[in-house]
């Protein structure tokens, strides 16, 4: 990922939202697996 030194907050926000999305997808998959049991 290319970071823009003029907007570190924007880059950090993008990275944080990406991590949150990844975690949410993992949680959704885990919940589906639990429901199938």
mmCIF file of N, CA and C in Angstrom:
data_model
loop_
_atom_site.group_PDB
_atom_site.id
_atom_site.type_symbol
_atom_site.label_atom_id
_atom_site.label_comp_id
_atom_site.label_asym_id
_atom_site.label_seq_id
_atom_site.Cartn_x
_atom_site.Cartn_y
_atom_site.Cartn_z
ATOM 1 N N UNK A 1 0.864 -1.202 0.000
ATOM 2 C CA UNK A 1 0.000 0.000 0.000
ATOM 3 C C UNK A 1 0.888 1.235 0.000
ATOM 4 N N UNK A 2 0.555 2.198 -0.824
ATOM 5 C CA UNK A 2 1.330 3.445 -0.882
ATOM 6 C C UNK A 2 0.750 4.426 0.126
ATOM 7 N N UNK A 3 1.592 4.944 0.992
ATOM 8 C CA UNK A 3 1.106 5.897 1.989
ATOM 9 C C UNK A 3 1.393 7.314 1.533
ATOM 10 N N UNK A 4 0.419 8.190 1.741
ATOM 11 C CA UNK A 4 0.587 9.604 1.392
ATOM 12 C C UNK A 4 0.948 10.342 2.670
ATOM 13 N N UNK A 5 2.148 10.897 2.729
ATOM 14 C CA UNK A 5 2.600 11.545 3.965
ATOM 15 C C UNK A 5 1.735 12.741 4.339
ATOM 16 N N UNK A 6 1.022 13.290 3.379
ATOM 17 C CA UNK A 6 0.187 14.452 3.684
ATOM 18 C C UNK A 6 -1.113 14.034 4.352
ATOM 19 N N UNK A 7 -1.506 12.761 4.173
ATOM 20 C CA UNK A 7 -2.775 12.314 4.749
ATOM 21 C C UNK A 7 -2.618 10.979 5.482
ATOM 22 N N UNK A 8 -1.809 10.946 6.532
ATOM 23 C CA UNK A 8 -1.622 9.681 7.251
ATOM 24 C C UNK A 8 -2.919 9.190 7.890
ATOM 25 N N UNK A 9 -3.752 10.131 8.354
ATOM 26 C CA UNK A 9 -5.005 9.730 8.990
ATOM 27 C C UNK A 9 -5.915 9.017 7.996
ATOM 28 N N UNK A 10 -5.961 9.513 6.780
ATOM 29 C CA UNK A 10 -6.812 8.889 5.764
ATOM 30 C C UNK A 10 -6.303 7.482 5.461
ATOM 31 N N UNK A 11 -4.989 7.339 5.370
ATOM 32 C CA UNK A 11 -4.423 6.012 5.092
ATOM 33 C C UNK A 11 -4.716 5.076 6.253
ATOM 34 N N UNK A 12 -4.553 5.565 7.477
ATOM 35 C CA UNK A 12 -4.828 4.735 8.649
ATOM 36 C C UNK A 12 -6.296 4.340 8.683
ATOM 37 N N UNK A 13 -7.172 5.256 8.325
ATOM 38 C CA UNK A 13 -8.611 4.950 8.327
ATOM 39 C C UNK A 13 -8.910 3.871 7.291
ATOM 40 N N UNK A 14 -8.278 3.966 6.116
ATOM 41 C CA UNK A 14 -8.494 2.945 5.083
ATOM 42 C C UNK A 14 -8.029 1.585 5.582
ATOM 43 N N UNK A 15 -6.857 1.547 6.202
ATOM 44 C CA UNK A 15 -6.325 0.277 6.703
ATOM 45 C C UNK A 15 -7.228 -0.272 7.796
ATOM 46 N N UNK A 16 -7.697 0.602 8.682
ATOM 47 C CA UNK A 16 -8.557 0.156 9.778
ATOM 48 C C UNK A 16 -9.874 -0.386 9.241
ATOM 49 N N UNK A 17 -10.473 0.312 8.281
ATOM 50 C CA UNK A 17 -11.759 -0.153 7.738
ATOM 51 C C UNK A 17 -11.559 -1.479 7.006
ATOM 52 N N UNK A 18 -10.396 -1.648 6.357
ATOM 53 C CA UNK A 18 -10.122 -2.917 5.664
ATOM 54 C C UNK A 18 -10.006 -4.041 6.686
ATOM 55 N N UNK A 19 -9.295 -3.793 7.791
ATOM 56 C CA UNK A 19 -9.146 -4.820 8.827
ATOM 57 C C UNK A 19 -10.495 -5.154 9.437
ATOM 58 N N UNK A 20 -11.328 -4.127 9.662
ATOM 59 C CA UNK A 20 -12.652 -4.367 10.239
ATOM 60 C C UNK A 20 -13.480 -5.226 9.292
ATOM 61 N N UNK A 21 -13.382 -4.941 7.992
ATOM 62 C CA UNK A 21 -14.138 -5.742 7.016
ATOM 63 C C UNK A 21 -13.663 -7.195 7.036
ATOM 64 N N UNK A 22 -12.338 -7.400 7.091
ATOM 65 C CA UNK A 22 -11.815 -8.763 7.128
ATOM 66 C C UNK A 22 -12.326 -9.492 8.370
ATOM 67 N N UNK A 23 -12.292 -8.822 9.513
ATOM 68 C CA UNK A 23 -12.756 -9.443 10.758
ATOM 69 C C UNK A 23 -14.242 -9.762 10.677
ATOM 70 N N UNK A 24 -15.018 -8.858 10.096
ATOM 71 C CA UNK A 24 -16.464 -9.086 9.977
ATOM 72 C C UNK A 24 -16.737 -10.307 9.101
ATOM 73 N N UNK A 25 -15.996 -10.447 8.010
ATOM 74 C CA UNK A 25 -16.193 -11.602 7.129
ATOM 75 C C UNK A 25 -15.851 -12.886 7.874
ATOM 76 N N UNK A 26 -14.783 -12.869 8.680
ATOM 77 C CA UNK A 26 -14.403 -14.058 9.433
ATOM 78 C C UNK A 26 -15.500 -14.405 10.433
ATOM 79 N N UNK A 27 -16.046 -13.383 11.097
ATOM 80 C CA UNK A 27 -17.108 -13.627 12.076
ATOM 81 C C UNK A 27 -18.330 -14.218 11.398
ATOM 82 N N UNK A 28 -18.686 -13.720 10.216
ATOM 83 C CA UNK A 28 -19.853 -14.233 9.500
ATOM 84 C C UNK A 28 -19.640 -15.698 9.153
ATOM 85 N N UNK A 29 -18.435 -16.049 8.696
ATOM 86 C CA UNK A 29 -18.164 -17.443 8.350
ATOM 87 C C UNK A 29 -18.241 -18.318 9.594
ATOM 88 N N UNK A 30 -17.699 -17.843 10.705
ATOM 89 C CA UNK A 30 -17.721 -18.631 11.948
ATOM 90 C C UNK A 30 -19.159 -18.854 12.401
ATOM 91 N N UNK A 31 -20.001 -17.829 12.284
ATOM 92 C CA UNK A 31 -21.396 -17.973 12.695
ATOM 93 C C UNK A 31 -22.110 -18.987 11.813
ATOM 94 N N UNK A 32 -21.836 -18.982 10.509
ATOM 95 C CA UNK A 32 -22.489 -19.932 9.605
ATOM 96 C C UNK A 32 -22.069 -21.355 9.953
ATOM 97 N N UNK A 33 -20.796 -21.540 10.270
ATOM 98 C CA UNK A 33 -20.313 -22.875 10.633
ATOM 99 C C UNK A 33 -21.008 -23.334 11.920
ATOM 100 N N UNK A 34 -21.174 -22.425 12.878
ATOM 101 C CA UNK A 34 -21.854 -22.782 14.129
ATOM 102 C C UNK A 34 -23.298 -23.183 13.855
ATOM 103 N N UNK A 35 -23.954 -22.475 12.934
ATOM 104 C CA UNK A 35 -25.361 -22.781 12.643
ATOM 105 C C UNK A 35 -25.501 -24.150 11.978
ATOM 106 N N UNK A 36 -24.491 -24.568 11.218
ATOM 107 C CA UNK A 36 -24.583 -25.854 10.508
ATOM 108 C C UNK A 36 -24.430 -27.039 11.450
ATOM 109 N N UNK A 37 -23.817 -26.835 12.627
ATOM 110 C CA UNK A 37 -23.610 -27.945 13.552
ATOM 111 C C UNK A 37 -24.925 -28.441 14.109
#
